[in-house]
């Protein structure tokens, strides 16, 4: 009996000892500053950049080795001034516009020896000048037929020689082979064209003043007149008299 009570006492002591030593687990304490849990955003997929294609080696070499060449600055030609009408130039033709023609002299002086005369409308070639002397502007000219010398081209106010030729004009000088001439008969008279030179030559046709003819042969001197074989643009061919002692019937065009 005693042993049974002792056993119960021991068991009861063990039970109380076990109950006194039990410590419940601590409750979790939420962290300070943290509220309700926030949903974590789902990360978006990062877009991978497209790879730039690498050009072939030959193209790379071209771009790497090709050096741009500097573009040279173009050199503009020096503009040549256009001469104004009437300007006389060396080596160029000029026309006599003095009403009485121009005297040709050995030197640029009115007292120099006179060599001849250029008639009005004559065309000459300028070879020297200008020279200003004794109140005149002098030019040395040549008509290419043996007459050359100094002429007064003007006096500072009046002009007697010009570089503006204009249309060809009849000139009062002797006809030469190869000239283009104009019929310059006066008072409405016509000029006879004949089959042969001389007043007895058979008449072909009469042409009016102002007609242009090409001199193709001659001269032949008959009846104290110089005769020239001439041709018109339409094919008319024959002989015509140059003129009399008082009149000129054929005048060269210059």
mmCIF file of C-alpha atoms in Angstrom:
data_model
loop_
_atom_site.group_PDB
_atom_site.id
_atom_site.type_symbol
_atom_site.label_atom_id
_atom_site.label_comp_id
_atom_site.label_asym_id
_atom_site.label_seq_id
_atom_site.Cartn_x
_atom_site.Cartn_y
_atom_site.Cartn_z
ATOM 1 C CA UNK A 1 0.000 0.000 0.000
ATOM 2 C CA UNK A 2 2.820 2.230 0.946
ATOM 3 C CA UNK A 3 4.599 1.501 -2.260
ATOM 4 C CA UNK A 4 1.546 2.334 -4.292
ATOM 5 C CA UNK A 5 1.180 5.722 -2.700
ATOM 6 C CA UNK A 6 4.863 6.419 -3.194
ATOM 7 C CA UNK A 7 4.569 5.636 -6.850
ATOM 8 C CA UNK A 8 1.574 7.927 -7.269
ATOM 9 C CA UNK A 9 3.414 10.722 -5.492
ATOM 10 C CA UNK A 10 6.422 10.336 -7.725
ATOM 11 C CA UNK A 11 4.302 10.370 -10.842
ATOM 12 C CA UNK A 12 2.386 13.413 -9.646
ATOM 13 C CA UNK A 13 5.652 15.250 -8.922
ATOM 14 C CA UNK A 14 6.976 14.442 -12.350
ATOM 15 C CA UNK A 15 3.774 15.696 -13.932
ATOM 16 C CA UNK A 16 3.877 18.987 -12.047
ATOM 17 C CA UNK A 17 7.547 19.375 -12.841
ATOM 18 C CA UNK A 18 6.832 18.909 -16.511
ATOM 19 C CA UNK A 19 3.971 21.455 -16.490
ATOM 20 C CA UNK A 20 6.072 24.099 -14.727
ATOM 21 C CA UNK A 21 8.942 23.906 -17.212
ATOM 22 C CA UNK A 22 6.784 24.277 -20.394
ATOM 23 C CA UNK A 23 7.383 27.658 -22.123
ATOM 24 C CA UNK A 24 5.064 28.523 -24.970
ATOM 25 C CA UNK A 25 6.770 29.662 -28.205
ATOM 26 C CA UNK A 26 6.915 33.457 -28.683
ATOM 27 C CA UNK A 27 4.472 35.003 -31.098
ATOM 28 C CA UNK A 28 6.076 36.665 -34.129
ATOM 29 C CA UNK A 29 6.302 40.449 -33.818
ATOM 30 C CA UNK A 30 5.726 42.353 -37.025
ATOM 31 C CA UNK A 31 8.665 44.553 -38.146
ATOM 32 C CA UNK A 32 8.359 48.246 -37.439
ATOM 33 C CA UNK A 33 7.325 50.469 -40.341
ATOM 34 C CA UNK A 34 5.887 47.638 -42.323
ATOM 35 C CA UNK A 35 2.216 47.698 -42.998
ATOM 36 C CA UNK A 36 0.249 45.291 -44.957
ATOM 37 C CA UNK A 37 2.262 43.339 -47.450
ATOM 38 C CA UNK A 38 2.429 45.039 -50.850
ATOM 39 C CA UNK A 39 2.111 43.113 -54.049
ATOM 40 C CA UNK A 40 5.477 42.870 -55.748
ATOM 41 C CA UNK A 41 5.180 44.027 -59.429
ATOM 42 C CA UNK A 42 5.973 41.458 -62.003
ATOM 43 C CA UNK A 43 9.171 42.541 -63.782
ATOM 44 C CA UNK A 44 8.726 43.211 -67.530
ATOM 45 C CA UNK A 45 10.891 41.513 -69.982
ATOM 46 C CA UNK A 46 13.843 43.711 -71.018
ATOM 47 C CA UNK A 47 13.914 44.259 -74.825
ATOM 48 C CA UNK A 48 17.149 43.096 -76.249
ATOM 49 C CA UNK A 49 18.479 45.662 -78.836
ATOM 50 C CA UNK A 50 18.667 44.434 -82.396
ATOM 51 C CA UNK A 51 22.189 43.841 -83.460
ATOM 52 C CA UNK A 52 23.424 46.110 -86.249
ATOM 53 C CA UNK A 53 24.709 44.014 -89.123
ATOM 54 C CA UNK A 54 28.407 44.386 -89.728
ATOM 55 C CA UNK A 55 29.256 45.277 -93.360
ATOM 56 C CA UNK A 56 31.456 42.879 -95.283
ATOM 57 C CA UNK A 57 35.217 43.334 -94.897
ATOM 58 C CA UNK A 58 35.550 44.808 -98.406
ATOM 59 C CA UNK A 59 33.036 47.527 -97.579
ATOM 60 C CA UNK A 60 34.729 48.158 -94.224
ATOM 61 C CA UNK A 61 38.046 48.529 -95.959
ATOM 62 C CA UNK A 62 36.498 50.959 -98.434
ATOM 63 C CA UNK A 63 35.123 53.169 -95.680
ATOM 64 C CA UNK A 64 38.279 52.943 -93.644
ATOM 65 C CA UNK A 65 40.766 53.659 -96.413
ATOM 66 C CA UNK A 66 38.842 56.048 -98.654
ATOM 67 C CA UNK A 67 39.984 59.606 -97.898
ATOM 68 C CA UNK A 68 37.816 62.431 -99.272
ATOM 69 C CA UNK A 69 39.613 64.537 -101.859
ATOM 70 C CA UNK A 70 39.441 68.283 -101.453
ATOM 71 C CA UNK A 71 37.435 69.934 -104.231
ATOM 72 C CA UNK A 72 39.606 72.578 -105.930
ATOM 73 C CA UNK A 73 38.163 76.059 -106.120
ATOM 74 C CA UNK A 74 37.401 76.808 -109.779
ATOM 75 C CA UNK A 75 39.452 79.598 -111.283
ATOM 76 C CA UNK A 76 37.153 81.939 -113.141
ATOM 77 C CA UNK A 77 38.513 83.439 -116.374
ATOM 78 C CA UNK A 78 39.238 87.124 -116.371
ATOM 79 C CA UNK A 79 36.325 88.804 -118.110
ATOM 80 C CA UNK A 80 37.217 90.592 -121.320
ATOM 81 C CA UNK A 81 35.480 93.947 -121.487
ATOM 82 C CA UNK A 82 33.178 94.314 -124.469
ATOM 83 C CA UNK A 83 34.159 97.415 -126.409
ATOM 84 C CA UNK A 84 31.391 99.959 -126.736
ATOM 85 C CA UNK A 85 30.222 100.822 -130.260
ATOM 86 C CA UNK A 86 32.596 103.193 -132.013
ATOM 87 C CA UNK A 87 35.658 102.190 -129.993
ATOM 88 C CA UNK A 88 38.755 101.967 -132.180
ATOM 89 C CA UNK A 89 40.998 98.969 -131.476
ATOM 90 C CA UNK A 90 44.462 98.095 -132.716
ATOM 91 C CA UNK A 91 44.427 95.403 -135.374
ATOM 92 C CA UNK A 92 40.709 95.910 -136.028
ATOM 93 C CA UNK A 93 38.946 97.622 -138.940
ATOM 94 C CA UNK A 94 37.610 101.160 -138.700
ATOM 95 C CA UNK A 95 35.440 103.255 -140.990
ATOM 96 C CA UNK A 96 36.049 106.787 -142.270
ATOM 97 C CA UNK A 97 32.960 108.854 -141.466
ATOM 98 C CA UNK A 98 34.336 112.318 -142.267
ATOM 99 C CA UNK A 99 32.120 113.877 -144.952
ATOM 100 C CA UNK A 100 35.110 114.872 -147.083
ATOM 101 C CA UNK A 101 37.270 111.844 -146.278
ATOM 102 C CA UNK A 102 40.572 111.833 -144.397
ATOM 103 C CA UNK A 103 44.001 112.936 -145.514
ATOM 104 C CA UNK A 104 46.737 110.370 -144.979
ATOM 105 C CA UNK A 105 49.994 111.789 -143.631
ATOM 106 C CA UNK A 106 53.502 110.509 -143.034
ATOM 107 C CA UNK A 107 53.480 111.519 -139.341
ATOM 108 C CA UNK A 108 50.818 112.441 -136.749
ATOM 109 C CA UNK A 109 50.804 116.133 -137.606
ATOM 110 C CA UNK A 110 48.732 118.316 -139.969
ATOM 111 C CA UNK A 111 51.991 119.729 -141.301
ATOM 112 C CA UNK A 112 53.448 116.296 -142.164
ATOM 113 C CA UNK A 113 53.708 115.204 -145.783
ATOM 114 C CA UNK A 114 50.377 114.187 -147.334
ATOM 115 C CA UNK A 115 50.421 110.674 -148.799
ATOM 116 C CA UNK A 116 46.875 110.432 -150.101
ATOM 117 C CA UNK A 117 43.236 110.432 -149.055
ATOM 118 C CA UNK A 118 40.705 107.910 -147.801
ATOM 119 C CA UNK A 119 37.202 108.658 -149.136
ATOM 120 C CA UNK A 120 34.082 108.714 -146.948
ATOM 121 C CA UNK A 121 32.942 105.231 -145.825
ATOM 122 C CA UNK A 122 36.347 103.704 -146.581
ATOM 123 C CA UNK A 123 37.294 100.801 -144.299
ATOM 124 C CA UNK A 124 40.891 100.672 -143.049
ATOM 125 C CA UNK A 125 42.871 98.591 -140.551
ATOM 126 C CA UNK A 126 44.234 100.332 -137.448
ATOM 127 C CA UNK A 127 47.925 99.538 -136.864
ATOM 128 C CA UNK A 128 49.127 102.154 -134.319
ATOM 129 C CA UNK A 129 47.847 104.850 -131.987
ATOM 130 C CA UNK A 130 46.312 106.769 -130.555
ATOM 131 C CA UNK A 131 48.664 109.755 -130.502
ATOM 132 C CA UNK A 132 47.439 113.146 -129.297
ATOM 133 C CA UNK A 133 49.214 115.940 -131.128
ATOM 134 C CA UNK A 134 48.358 119.510 -132.122
ATOM 135 C CA UNK A 135 44.731 119.222 -131.024
ATOM 136 C CA UNK A 136 43.943 115.959 -132.839
ATOM 137 C CA UNK A 137 43.795 112.258 -132.010
ATOM 138 C CA UNK A 138 45.866 110.390 -134.586
ATOM 139 C CA UNK A 139 45.742 106.772 -135.714
ATOM 140 C CA UNK A 140 48.004 104.964 -138.126
ATOM 141 C CA UNK A 141 45.922 102.981 -140.609
ATOM 142 C CA UNK A 142 46.357 100.824 -143.706
ATOM 143 C CA UNK A 143 43.860 100.091 -146.490
ATOM 144 C CA UNK A 144 45.723 96.864 -147.426
ATOM 145 C CA UNK A 145 46.154 98.149 -151.014
ATOM 146 C CA UNK A 146 49.324 100.181 -150.632
ATOM 147 C CA UNK A 147 48.115 103.318 -148.864
ATOM 148 C CA UNK A 148 49.092 103.580 -145.199
ATOM 149 C CA UNK A 149 49.792 106.471 -142.841
ATOM 150 C CA UNK A 150 48.438 108.663 -140.061
ATOM 151 C CA UNK A 151 44.919 110.094 -140.067
ATOM 152 C CA UNK A 152 43.165 112.392 -137.603
ATOM 153 C CA UNK A 153 40.401 110.349 -136.015
ATOM 154 C CA UNK A 154 38.866 113.354 -134.245
ATOM 155 C CA UNK A 155 39.543 116.517 -132.287
ATOM 156 C CA UNK A 156 37.900 115.587 -128.977
ATOM 157 C CA UNK A 157 34.481 116.813 -130.121
ATOM 158 C CA UNK A 158 33.967 115.640 -133.688
ATOM 159 C CA UNK A 159 34.679 112.035 -134.695
ATOM 160 C CA UNK A 160 35.994 111.227 -138.176
ATOM 161 C CA UNK A 161 37.068 107.602 -137.713
ATOM 162 C CA UNK A 162 34.989 104.949 -135.928
ATOM 163 C CA UNK A 163 35.276 101.294 -135.003
ATOM 164 C CA UNK A 164 31.563 100.800 -135.635
ATOM 165 C CA UNK A 165 31.392 99.530 -139.213
ATOM 166 C CA UNK A 166 27.662 98.932 -139.541
ATOM 167 C CA UNK A 167 26.421 97.613 -142.866
ATOM 168 C CA UNK A 168 28.610 97.730 -145.941
ATOM 169 C CA UNK A 169 28.484 101.074 -147.728
ATOM 170 C CA UNK A 170 29.562 102.266 -151.176
ATOM 171 C CA UNK A 171 32.992 103.880 -151.187
ATOM 172 C CA UNK A 172 34.299 106.362 -153.732
ATOM 173 C CA UNK A 173 37.465 104.539 -154.722
ATOM 174 C CA UNK A 174 38.609 102.593 -157.798
ATOM 175 C CA UNK A 175 37.100 99.151 -158.290
ATOM 176 C CA UNK A 176 39.338 96.125 -157.691
ATOM 177 C CA UNK A 177 38.989 92.546 -158.843
ATOM 178 C CA UNK A 178 37.016 90.603 -156.238
ATOM 179 C CA UNK A 179 35.077 93.620 -154.951
ATOM 180 C CA UNK A 180 31.379 93.602 -154.308
ATOM 181 C CA UNK A 181 30.126 96.814 -155.909
ATOM 182 C CA UNK A 182 26.925 98.798 -155.864
ATOM 183 C CA UNK A 183 25.450 100.524 -158.888
ATOM 184 C CA UNK A 184 25.584 104.247 -158.062
ATOM 185 C CA UNK A 185 24.219 105.862 -161.214
ATOM 186 C CA UNK A 186 22.575 109.239 -160.545
ATOM 187 C CA UNK A 187 19.251 110.797 -161.469
ATOM 188 C CA UNK A 188 17.416 107.481 -161.745
ATOM 189 C CA UNK A 189 19.523 106.213 -164.637
ATOM 190 C CA UNK A 190 20.171 102.512 -165.145
ATOM 191 C CA UNK A 191 23.496 100.796 -165.867
ATOM 192 C CA UNK A 192 23.948 98.693 -168.994
ATOM 193 C CA UNK A 193 25.270 95.136 -168.738
ATOM 194 C CA UNK A 194 26.802 93.921 -172.038
ATOM 195 C CA UNK A 195 28.055 90.657 -173.472
ATOM 196 C CA UNK A 196 31.439 92.243 -174.269
ATOM 197 C CA UNK A 197 33.305 95.307 -172.944
ATOM 198 C CA UNK A 198 32.772 98.587 -174.830
ATOM 199 C CA UNK A 199 29.792 100.668 -175.835
ATOM 200 C CA UNK A 200 29.401 98.543 -178.982
ATOM 201 C CA UNK A 201 28.968 95.368 -176.973
ATOM 202 C CA UNK A 202 25.565 93.698 -177.295
ATOM 203 C CA UNK A 203 23.222 94.784 -174.494
ATOM 204 C CA UNK A 204 22.056 92.046 -172.122
ATOM 205 C CA UNK A 205 20.106 94.015 -169.531
ATOM 206 C CA UNK A 206 19.942 97.316 -167.674
ATOM 207 C CA UNK A 207 20.090 97.280 -163.872
ATOM 208 C CA UNK A 208 18.823 99.942 -161.473
ATOM 209 C CA UNK A 209 20.818 101.992 -158.981
ATOM 210 C CA UNK A 210 21.465 100.140 -155.742
ATOM 211 C CA UNK A 211 22.017 96.756 -157.412
ATOM 212 C CA UNK A 212 24.885 94.721 -155.912
ATOM 213 C CA UNK A 213 27.311 92.967 -158.265
ATOM 214 C CA UNK A 214 30.374 90.762 -157.768
ATOM 215 C CA UNK A 215 33.446 91.722 -159.833
ATOM 216 C CA UNK A 216 34.791 88.499 -161.407
ATOM 217 C CA UNK A 217 37.107 89.728 -164.198
ATOM 218 C CA UNK A 218 38.786 92.810 -165.628
ATOM 219 C CA UNK A 219 39.549 95.525 -166.047
ATOM 220 C CA UNK A 220 39.481 96.095 -169.802
ATOM 221 C CA UNK A 221 40.012 99.694 -170.922
ATOM 222 C CA UNK A 222 37.934 100.696 -173.971
ATOM 223 C CA UNK A 223 36.529 104.076 -175.011
ATOM 224 C CA UNK A 224 38.535 105.687 -172.168
ATOM 225 C CA UNK A 225 36.493 103.689 -169.652
ATOM 226 C CA UNK A 226 37.413 100.759 -167.399
ATOM 227 C CA UNK A 227 35.131 97.784 -167.933
ATOM 228 C CA UNK A 228 34.569 95.011 -165.403
ATOM 229 C CA UNK A 229 32.952 91.631 -165.779
ATOM 230 C CA UNK A 230 30.310 91.395 -163.070
ATOM 231 C CA UNK A 231 27.812 88.841 -161.797
ATOM 232 C CA UNK A 232 24.478 89.375 -160.071
ATOM 233 C CA UNK A 233 23.161 87.029 -157.381
ATOM 234 C CA UNK A 234 20.532 85.594 -159.751
ATOM 235 C CA UNK A 235 23.217 84.508 -162.239
ATOM 236 C CA UNK A 236 23.210 87.478 -164.622
ATOM 237 C CA UNK A 237 26.770 87.902 -165.993
ATOM 238 C CA UNK A 238 28.163 90.620 -168.260
ATOM 239 C CA UNK A 239 30.429 93.654 -168.622
ATOM 240 C CA UNK A 240 29.768 97.035 -167.018
ATOM 241 C CA UNK A 241 31.560 100.401 -167.141
ATOM 242 C CA UNK A 242 33.081 101.674 -163.908
ATOM 243 C CA UNK A 243 32.233 105.314 -164.610
ATOM 244 C CA UNK A 244 33.170 108.486 -166.430
ATOM 245 C CA UNK A 245 35.560 111.267 -165.461
ATOM 246 C CA UNK A 246 32.753 113.018 -163.581
ATOM 247 C CA UNK A 247 30.678 110.162 -162.215
ATOM 248 C CA UNK A 248 31.168 106.774 -160.612
ATOM 249 C CA UNK A 249 28.709 104.083 -161.714
ATOM 250 C CA UNK A 250 30.243 101.201 -159.772
ATOM 251 C CA UNK A 251 31.225 101.863 -156.151
ATOM 252 C CA UNK A 252 32.915 99.196 -153.998
ATOM 253 C CA UNK A 253 31.086 98.182 -150.830
ATOM 254 C CA UNK A 254 33.090 98.257 -147.598
#
